[in-house]
Amino acid sequence: MHKDVKKVLVSQEAIIARCEELGKQISDEYRKIESTPLLVALLKGSVPFLAELVKHIDLDIQFDFMDVSSYEGTESIGDIRVDKDLDCSVKGIDILLVEDIVDTGRTLLEVTKLLKNKGARDVKVVSLLDKPDRRVVDIKADYVGFEVPNEFVVGFGLDFDQKYRNLPYVGVLKDEVYQ
Ligand code: HPA
Ligand code: MG
């Protein structure tokens, strides 16, 4: 275990096993409606989750990346700025947004609206983690890996100050790391 980590909340083995389950479920559900979704991963936190998840999706999917910043804490709550846009048009396409964590839900709601405004046929969400205690808008991921308590978590893509994204598990940092 990394020296800065106090406890592991979700082990690497559990994450891989859950990605296998989610991959099967996603494959079955999209196959049923004869659709192959475009997976849109939100940078940077969702990259390790995307990489694990796609290995278990048995459909001819494609994936692309978006980077957005939110203006949380300012007057213009709800607005987002697109720092990196998708390479292709989403008109008429079923999108599966890939997130590391659903927290307040604000960013996710705005990205969903944006993609629908751009003509996406459908937008669903798969998130590695869900922190429902933090939610401030009415949005729910369609597929969730694990529910986590209202604690700051790092690893498997999630950062503190851009660090710890490469940890192969999700954990909580020691208190002294924040000092
Ligand atoms: N950890 C890292 N990034 C986050 C978290 C968290 O718990 N919640 C929202 N972004
Ligand atoms: Mg972050």
mmCIF file of N, CA, C and O in Angstrom, residues 91-159:
data_model
loop_
_atom_site.group_PDB
_atom_site.id
_atom_site.type_symbol
_atom_site.label_atom_id
_atom_site.label_comp_id
_atom_site.label_asym_id
_atom_site.label_seq_id
_atom_site.Cartn_x
_atom_site.Cartn_y
_atom_site.Cartn_z
ATOM 1 N N LYS A 91 -24.393 13.394 -33.568
ATOM 2 C CA LYS A 91 -25.764 13.405 -34.079
ATOM 3 C C LYS A 91 -26.311 11.984 -34.255
ATOM 4 O O LYS A 91 -25.714 11.163 -34.937
ATOM 5 N N GLY A 92 -27.413 11.722 -33.608
ATOM 6 C CA GLY A 92 -28.080 10.426 -33.761
ATOM 7 C C GLY A 92 -27.395 9.263 -33.061
ATOM 8 O O GLY A 92 -27.783 8.113 -33.231
ATOM 9 N N ILE A 93 -26.380 9.580 -32.255
ATOM 10 C CA ILE A 93 -25.558 8.521 -31.645
ATOM 11 C C ILE A 93 -25.975 8.274 -30.191
ATOM 12 O O ILE A 93 -26.371 9.195 -29.483
ATOM 13 N N ASP A 94 -25.891 7.004 -29.785
ATOM 14 C CA ASP A 94 -26.097 6.657 -28.375
ATOM 15 C C ASP A 94 -24.763 6.791 -27.652
ATOM 16 O O ASP A 94 -23.780 6.145 -28.019
ATOM 17 N N ILE A 95 -24.761 7.625 -26.634
ATOM 18 C CA ILE A 95 -23.515 7.887 -25.907
ATOM 19 C C ILE A 95 -23.567 7.262 -24.521
ATOM 20 O O ILE A 95 -24.586 7.319 -23.836
ATOM 21 N N LEU A 96 -22.452 6.673 -24.148
ATOM 22 C CA LEU A 96 -22.299 6.199 -22.775
ATOM 23 C C LEU A 96 -21.155 7.001 -22.163
ATOM 24 O O LEU A 96 -19.982 6.810 -22.508
ATOM 25 N N LEU A 97 -21.524 7.933 -21.288
ATOM 26 C CA LEU A 97 -20.522 8.773 -20.623
ATOM 27 C C LEU A 97 -19.820 7.957 -19.551
ATOM 28 O O LEU A 97 -20.478 7.280 -18.756
ATOM 29 N N VAL A 98 -18.505 8.058 -19.504
ATOM 30 C CA VAL A 98 -17.727 7.303 -18.524
ATOM 31 C C VAL A 98 -17.121 8.278 -17.518
ATOM 32 O O VAL A 98 -16.375 9.187 -17.890
ATOM 33 N N GLU A 99 -17.466 8.083 -16.253
ATOM 34 C CA GLU A 99 -17.028 8.986 -15.188
ATOM 35 C C GLU A 99 -16.277 8.208 -14.106
ATOM 36 O O GLU A 99 -16.507 7.018 -13.932
ATOM 37 N N ASP A 100 -15.406 8.921 -13.382
ATOM 38 C CA ASP A 100 -14.750 8.280 -12.244
ATOM 39 C C ASP A 100 -15.661 8.301 -11.015
ATOM 40 O O ASP A 100 -15.772 7.324 -10.292
ATOM 41 N N ILE A 101 -16.341 9.452 -10.807
ATOM 42 C CA ILE A 101 -17.189 9.571 -9.613
ATOM 43 C C ILE A 101 -18.340 10.528 -9.884
ATOM 44 O O ILE A 101 -18.150 11.543 -10.552
ATOM 45 N N VAL A 102 -19.519 10.184 -9.414
ATOM 46 C CA VAL A 102 -20.631 11.135 -9.425
ATOM 47 C C VAL A 102 -20.737 11.687 -8.013
ATOM 48 O O VAL A 102 -21.001 10.965 -7.066
ATOM 49 N N ASP A 103 -20.470 12.988 -7.931
ATOM 50 C CA ASP A 103 -20.380 13.679 -6.651
ATOM 51 C C ASP A 103 -21.577 14.633 -6.571
ATOM 52 O O ASP A 103 -22.698 14.174 -6.405
ATOM 53 N N THR A 104 -21.395 15.938 -6.778
ATOM 54 C CA THR A 104 -22.549 16.840 -6.786
ATOM 55 C C THR A 104 -23.486 16.524 -7.951
ATOM 56 O O THR A 104 -24.684 16.757 -7.884
ATOM 57 N N GLY A 105 -22.916 16.030 -9.044
ATOM 58 C CA GLY A 105 -23.707 15.698 -10.231
ATOM 59 C C GLY A 105 -23.818 16.849 -11.211
ATOM 60 O O GLY A 105 -24.337 16.684 -12.305
ATOM 61 N N ARG A 106 -23.314 18.015 -10.820
ATOM 62 C CA ARG A 106 -23.471 19.226 -11.654
ATOM 63 C C ARG A 106 -22.809 19.082 -13.016
ATOM 64 O O ARG A 106 -23.434 19.331 -14.049
ATOM 65 N N THR A 107 -21.541 18.681 -13.015
ATOM 66 C CA THR A 107 -20.811 18.554 -14.275
ATOM 67 C C THR A 107 -21.495 17.548 -15.183
ATOM 68 O O THR A 107 -21.696 17.790 -16.375
ATOM 69 N N LEU A 108 -21.867 16.441 -14.580
ATOM 70 C CA LEU A 108 -22.479 15.365 -15.353
ATOM 71 C C LEU A 108 -23.780 15.814 -15.994
ATOM 72 O O LEU A 108 -24.059 15.528 -17.162
ATOM 73 N N LEU A 109 -24.583 16.540 -15.240
ATOM 74 C CA LEU A 109 -25.857 17.039 -15.755
ATOM 75 C C LEU A 109 -25.616 17.986 -16.938
ATOM 76 O O LEU A 109 -26.286 17.893 -17.966
ATOM 77 N N GLU A 110 -24.635 18.860 -16.784
ATOM 78 C CA GLU A 110 -24.340 19.834 -17.848
ATOM 79 C C GLU A 110 -23.796 19.145 -19.097
ATOM 80 O O GLU A 110 -24.159 19.515 -20.214
ATOM 81 N N VAL A 111 -22.921 18.168 -18.920
ATOM 82 C CA VAL A 111 -22.362 17.463 -20.083
ATOM 83 C C VAL A 111 -23.461 16.683 -20.794
ATOM 84 O O VAL A 111 -23.524 16.657 -22.027
ATOM 85 N N THR A 112 -24.333 16.070 -20.005
ATOM 86 C CA THR A 112 -25.458 15.326 -20.590
ATOM 87 C C THR A 112 -26.325 16.256 -21.440
ATOM 88 O O THR A 112 -26.672 15.932 -22.576
ATOM 89 N N LYS A 113 -26.647 17.427 -20.881
ATOM 90 C CA LYS A 113 -27.466 18.415 -21.617
ATOM 91 C C LYS A 113 -26.770 18.846 -22.902
ATOM 92 O O LYS A 113 -27.390 18.926 -23.967
ATOM 93 N N LEU A 114 -25.472 19.127 -22.786
ATOM 94 C CA LEU A 114 -24.685 19.587 -23.932
ATOM 95 C C LEU A 114 -24.706 18.567 -25.068
ATOM 96 O O LEU A 114 -24.930 18.911 -26.228
ATOM 97 N N LEU A 115 -24.514 17.294 -24.717
ATOM 98 C CA LEU A 115 -24.470 16.244 -25.742
ATOM 99 C C LEU A 115 -25.842 16.043 -26.381
ATOM 100 O O LEU A 115 -25.946 15.802 -27.582
ATOM 101 N N LYS A 116 -26.887 16.171 -25.572
ATOM 102 C CA LYS A 116 -28.244 16.062 -26.125
ATOM 103 C C LYS A 116 -28.533 17.245 -27.046
ATOM 104 O O LYS A 116 -29.125 17.073 -28.110
ATOM 105 N N ASN A 117 -28.101 18.438 -26.642
ATOM 106 C CA ASN A 117 -28.265 19.617 -27.505
ATOM 107 C C ASN A 117 -27.531 19.460 -28.824
ATOM 108 O O ASN A 117 -27.931 20.028 -29.837
ATOM 109 N N LYS A 118 -26.437 18.730 -28.803
ATOM 110 C CA LYS A 118 -25.664 18.510 -30.033
ATOM 111 C C LYS A 118 -26.248 17.386 -30.874
ATOM 112 O O LYS A 118 -25.662 16.996 -31.874
ATOM 113 N N GLY A 119 -27.360 16.823 -30.424
ATOM 114 C CA GLY A 119 -28.071 15.856 -31.254
ATOM 115 C C GLY A 119 -27.867 14.390 -30.921
ATOM 116 O O GLY A 119 -28.296 13.514 -31.675
ATOM 117 N N ALA A 120 -27.205 14.093 -29.797
ATOM 118 C CA ALA A 120 -27.064 12.683 -29.396
ATOM 119 C C ALA A 120 -28.452 12.075 -29.237
ATOM 120 O O ALA A 120 -29.375 12.738 -28.751
ATOM 121 N N ARG A 121 -28.604 10.805 -29.652
ATOM 122 C CA ARG A 121 -29.920 10.176 -29.553
ATOM 123 C C ARG A 121 -30.243 9.856 -28.092
ATOM 124 O O ARG A 121 -31.363 10.002 -27.633
ATOM 125 N N ASP A 122 -29.211 9.407 -27.378
ATOM 126 C CA ASP A 122 -29.400 8.980 -26.001
ATOM 127 C C ASP A 122 -28.077 9.182 -25.262
ATOM 128 O O ASP A 122 -27.013 9.010 -25.840
ATOM 129 N N VAL A 123 -28.164 9.585 -23.994
ATOM 130 C CA VAL A 123 -26.959 9.706 -23.177
ATOM 131 C C VAL A 123 -27.162 8.947 -21.883
ATOM 132 O O VAL A 123 -28.057 9.277 -21.100
ATOM 133 N N LYS A 124 -26.359 7.917 -21.689
ATOM 134 C CA LYS A 124 -26.381 7.179 -20.422
ATOM 135 C C LYS A 124 -25.039 7.385 -19.734
ATOM 136 O O LYS A 124 -24.089 7.881 -20.345
ATOM 137 N N VAL A 125 -24.984 7.013 -18.467
ATOM 138 C CA VAL A 125 -23.774 7.258 -17.675
ATOM 139 C C VAL A 125 -23.329 5.995 -16.967
ATOM 140 O O VAL A 125 -24.149 5.306 -16.343
ATOM 141 N N VAL A 126 -22.039 5.703 -17.065
ATOM 142 C CA VAL A 126 -21.444 4.653 -16.228
ATOM 143 C C VAL A 126 -20.361 5.309 -15.382
ATOM 144 O O VAL A 126 -19.531 6.051 -15.886
ATOM 145 N N SER A 127 -20.421 5.074 -14.067
ATOM 146 C CA SER A 127 -19.451 5.687 -13.177
ATOM 147 C C SER A 127 -18.831 4.635 -12.267
ATOM 148 O O SER A 127 -19.540 3.764 -11.752
ATOM 149 N N LEU A 128 -17.524 4.732 -12.086
ATOM 150 C CA LEU A 128 -16.852 3.788 -11.177
ATOM 151 C C LEU A 128 -17.402 3.942 -9.766
ATOM 152 O O LEU A 128 -17.715 2.967 -9.106
ATOM 153 N N LEU A 129 -17.544 5.206 -9.328
ATOM 154 C CA LEU A 129 -17.985 5.465 -7.960
ATOM 155 C C LEU A 129 -19.195 6.391 -7.938
ATOM 156 O O LEU A 129 -19.381 7.207 -8.830
ATOM 157 N N ASP A 130 -19.965 6.242 -6.884
ATOM 158 C CA ASP A 130 -21.103 7.127 -6.655
ATOM 159 C C ASP A 130 -21.051 7.574 -5.200
ATOM 160 O O ASP A 130 -20.877 6.756 -4.300
ATOM 161 N N LYS A 131 -21.142 8.897 -4.995
ATOM 162 C CA LYS A 131 -21.138 9.449 -3.633
ATOM 163 C C LYS A 131 -22.465 10.180 -3.440
ATOM 164 O O LYS A 131 -22.535 11.413 -3.524
ATOM 165 N N PRO A 132 -23.545 9.434 -3.199
ATOM 166 C CA PRO A 132 -24.901 10.025 -3.220
ATOM 167 C C PRO A 132 -25.128 11.110 -2.171
ATOM 168 O O PRO A 132 -25.929 12.014 -2.406
ATOM 169 N N ASP A 133 -24.401 11.060 -1.054
ATOM 170 C CA ASP A 133 -24.574 12.082 -0.005
ATOM 171 C C ASP A 133 -24.223 13.484 -0.485
ATOM 172 O O ASP A 133 -24.628 14.466 0.125
ATOM 173 N N ARG A 134 -23.436 13.579 -1.549
ATOM 174 C CA ARG A 134 -22.963 14.879 -2.018
ATOM 175 C C ARG A 134 -23.841 15.481 -3.102
ATOM 176 O O ARG A 134 -23.619 16.602 -3.550
ATOM 177 N N ARG A 135 -24.859 14.752 -3.552
ATOM 178 C CA ARG A 135 -25.626 15.170 -4.730
ATOM 179 C C ARG A 135 -26.393 16.471 -4.481
ATOM 180 O O ARG A 135 -27.036 16.627 -3.446
ATOM 181 N N VAL A 136 -26.321 17.404 -5.439
ATOM 182 C CA VAL A 136 -27.101 18.636 -5.344
ATOM 183 C C VAL A 136 -28.054 18.811 -6.529
ATOM 184 O O VAL A 136 -28.886 19.704 -6.522
ATOM 185 N N VAL A 137 -27.885 18.014 -7.574
ATOM 186 C CA VAL A 137 -28.832 18.054 -8.695
ATOM 187 C C VAL A 137 -29.404 16.660 -8.896
ATOM 188 O O VAL A 137 -28.830 15.674 -8.459
ATOM 189 N N ASP A 138 -30.541 16.606 -9.602
ATOM 190 C CA ASP A 138 -31.237 15.331 -9.756
ATOM 191 C C ASP A 138 -30.674 14.557 -10.951
ATOM 192 O O ASP A 138 -31.157 14.689 -12.068
ATOM 193 N N ILE A 139 -29.634 13.805 -10.704
ATOM 194 C CA ILE A 139 -29.072 12.955 -11.764
ATOM 195 C C ILE A 139 -28.533 11.676 -11.144
ATOM 196 O O ILE A 139 -28.046 11.683 -10.007
ATOM 197 N N LYS A 140 -28.675 10.603 -11.898
ATOM 198 C CA LYS A 140 -28.251 9.292 -11.392
ATOM 199 C C LYS A 140 -27.525 8.571 -12.512
ATOM 200 O O LYS A 140 -27.964 8.609 -13.667
ATOM 201 N N ALA A 141 -26.412 7.935 -12.180
ATOM 202 C CA ALA A 141 -25.723 7.135 -13.200
ATOM 203 C C ALA A 141 -26.563 5.898 -13.495
ATOM 204 O O ALA A 141 -27.232 5.356 -12.610
ATOM 205 N N ASP A 142 -26.545 5.468 -14.759
ATOM 206 C CA ASP A 142 -27.298 4.270 -15.143
ATOM 207 C C ASP A 142 -26.582 3.012 -14.677
ATOM 208 O O ASP A 142 -27.220 2.002 -14.392
ATOM 209 N N TYR A 143 -25.250 3.087 -14.635
ATOM 210 C CA TYR A 143 -24.441 1.956 -14.167
ATOM 211 C C TYR A 143 -23.420 2.481 -13.165
ATOM 212 O O TYR A 143 -22.709 3.445 -13.456
ATOM 213 N N VAL A 144 -23.371 1.857 -11.996
ATOM 214 C CA VAL A 144 -22.440 2.301 -10.952
ATOM 215 C C VAL A 144 -21.585 1.120 -10.495
ATOM 216 O O VAL A 144 -22.097 0.020 -10.274
ATOM 217 N N GLY A 145 -20.286 1.392 -10.363
ATOM 218 C CA GLY A 145 -19.400 0.359 -9.837
ATOM 219 C C GLY A 145 -19.609 0.163 -8.359
ATOM 220 O O GLY A 145 -20.025 -0.914 -7.900
ATOM 221 N N PHE A 146 -19.357 1.232 -7.583
ATOM 222 C CA PHE A 146 -19.431 1.140 -6.126
ATOM 223 C C PHE A 146 -19.961 2.443 -5.535
ATOM 224 O O PHE A 146 -19.586 3.522 -6.005
ATOM 225 N N GLU A 147 -20.775 2.302 -4.508
ATOM 226 C CA GLU A 147 -21.192 3.477 -3.753
ATOM 227 C C GLU A 147 -20.147 3.706 -2.662
ATOM 228 O O GLU A 147 -19.701 2.747 -2.035
ATOM 229 N N VAL A 148 -19.738 4.978 -2.493
ATOM 230 C CA VAL A 148 -18.752 5.279 -1.448
ATOM 231 C C VAL A 148 -19.331 6.306 -0.469
ATOM 232 O O VAL A 148 -20.188 7.103 -0.832
ATOM 233 N N PRO A 149 -18.848 6.268 0.782
ATOM 234 C CA PRO A 149 -19.327 7.243 1.772
ATOM 235 C C PRO A 149 -18.788 8.636 1.460
ATOM 236 O O PRO A 149 -17.931 8.799 0.588
ATOM 237 N N ASN A 150 -19.273 9.612 2.176
ATOM 238 C CA ASN A 150 -18.865 10.988 1.956
ATOM 239 C C ASN A 150 -17.482 11.267 2.537
ATOM 240 O O ASN A 150 -17.327 11.974 3.520
ATOM 241 N N GLU A 151 -16.490 10.667 1.889
ATOM 242 C CA GLU A 151 -15.091 10.841 2.277
ATOM 243 C C GLU A 151 -14.328 11.138 1.007
ATOM 244 O O GLU A 151 -14.720 10.662 -0.061
ATOM 245 N N PHE A 152 -13.230 11.887 1.110
ATOM 246 C CA PHE A 152 -12.440 12.166 -0.091
ATOM 247 C C PHE A 152 -11.617 10.934 -0.447
ATOM 248 O O PHE A 152 -10.885 10.412 0.376
ATOM 249 N N VAL A 153 -11.779 10.459 -1.669
ATOM 250 C CA VAL A 153 -11.105 9.228 -2.082
ATOM 251 C C VAL A 153 -10.130 9.498 -3.230
ATOM 252 O O VAL A 153 -10.308 10.446 -3.990
ATOM 253 N N VAL A 154 -9.117 8.674 -3.313
ATOM 254 C CA VAL A 154 -8.144 8.786 -4.410
ATOM 255 C C VAL A 154 -7.871 7.405 -4.987
ATOM 256 O O VAL A 154 -8.199 6.384 -4.386
ATOM 257 N N GLY A 155 -7.258 7.405 -6.157
ATOM 258 C CA GLY A 155 -6.834 6.149 -6.780
ATOM 259 C C GLY A 155 -7.735 5.731 -7.922
ATOM 260 O O GLY A 155 -8.847 6.210 -8.058
ATOM 261 N N PHE A 156 -7.225 4.853 -8.766
ATOM 262 C CA PHE A 156 -7.918 4.372 -9.957
ATOM 263 C C PHE A 156 -8.485 5.545 -10.772
ATOM 264 O O PHE A 156 -9.632 5.514 -11.210
ATOM 265 N N GLY A 157 -7.665 6.575 -10.911
ATOM 266 C CA GLY A 157 -8.054 7.738 -11.702
ATOM 267 C C GLY A 157 -8.330 8.975 -10.871
ATOM 268 O O GLY A 157 -8.153 10.095 -11.337
ATOM 269 N N LEU A 158 -8.754 8.766 -9.633
ATOM 270 C CA LEU A 158 -9.118 9.926 -8.796
ATOM 271 C C LEU A 158 -7.875 10.526 -8.148
ATOM 272 O O LEU A 158 -7.016 9.796 -7.644
ATOM 273 N N ASP A 159 -7.835 11.851 -8.145
ATOM 274 C CA ASP A 159 -6.631 12.537 -7.680
ATOM 275 C C ASP A 159 -6.861 13.373 -6.444
ATOM 276 O O ASP A 159 -7.988 13.753 -6.116
#
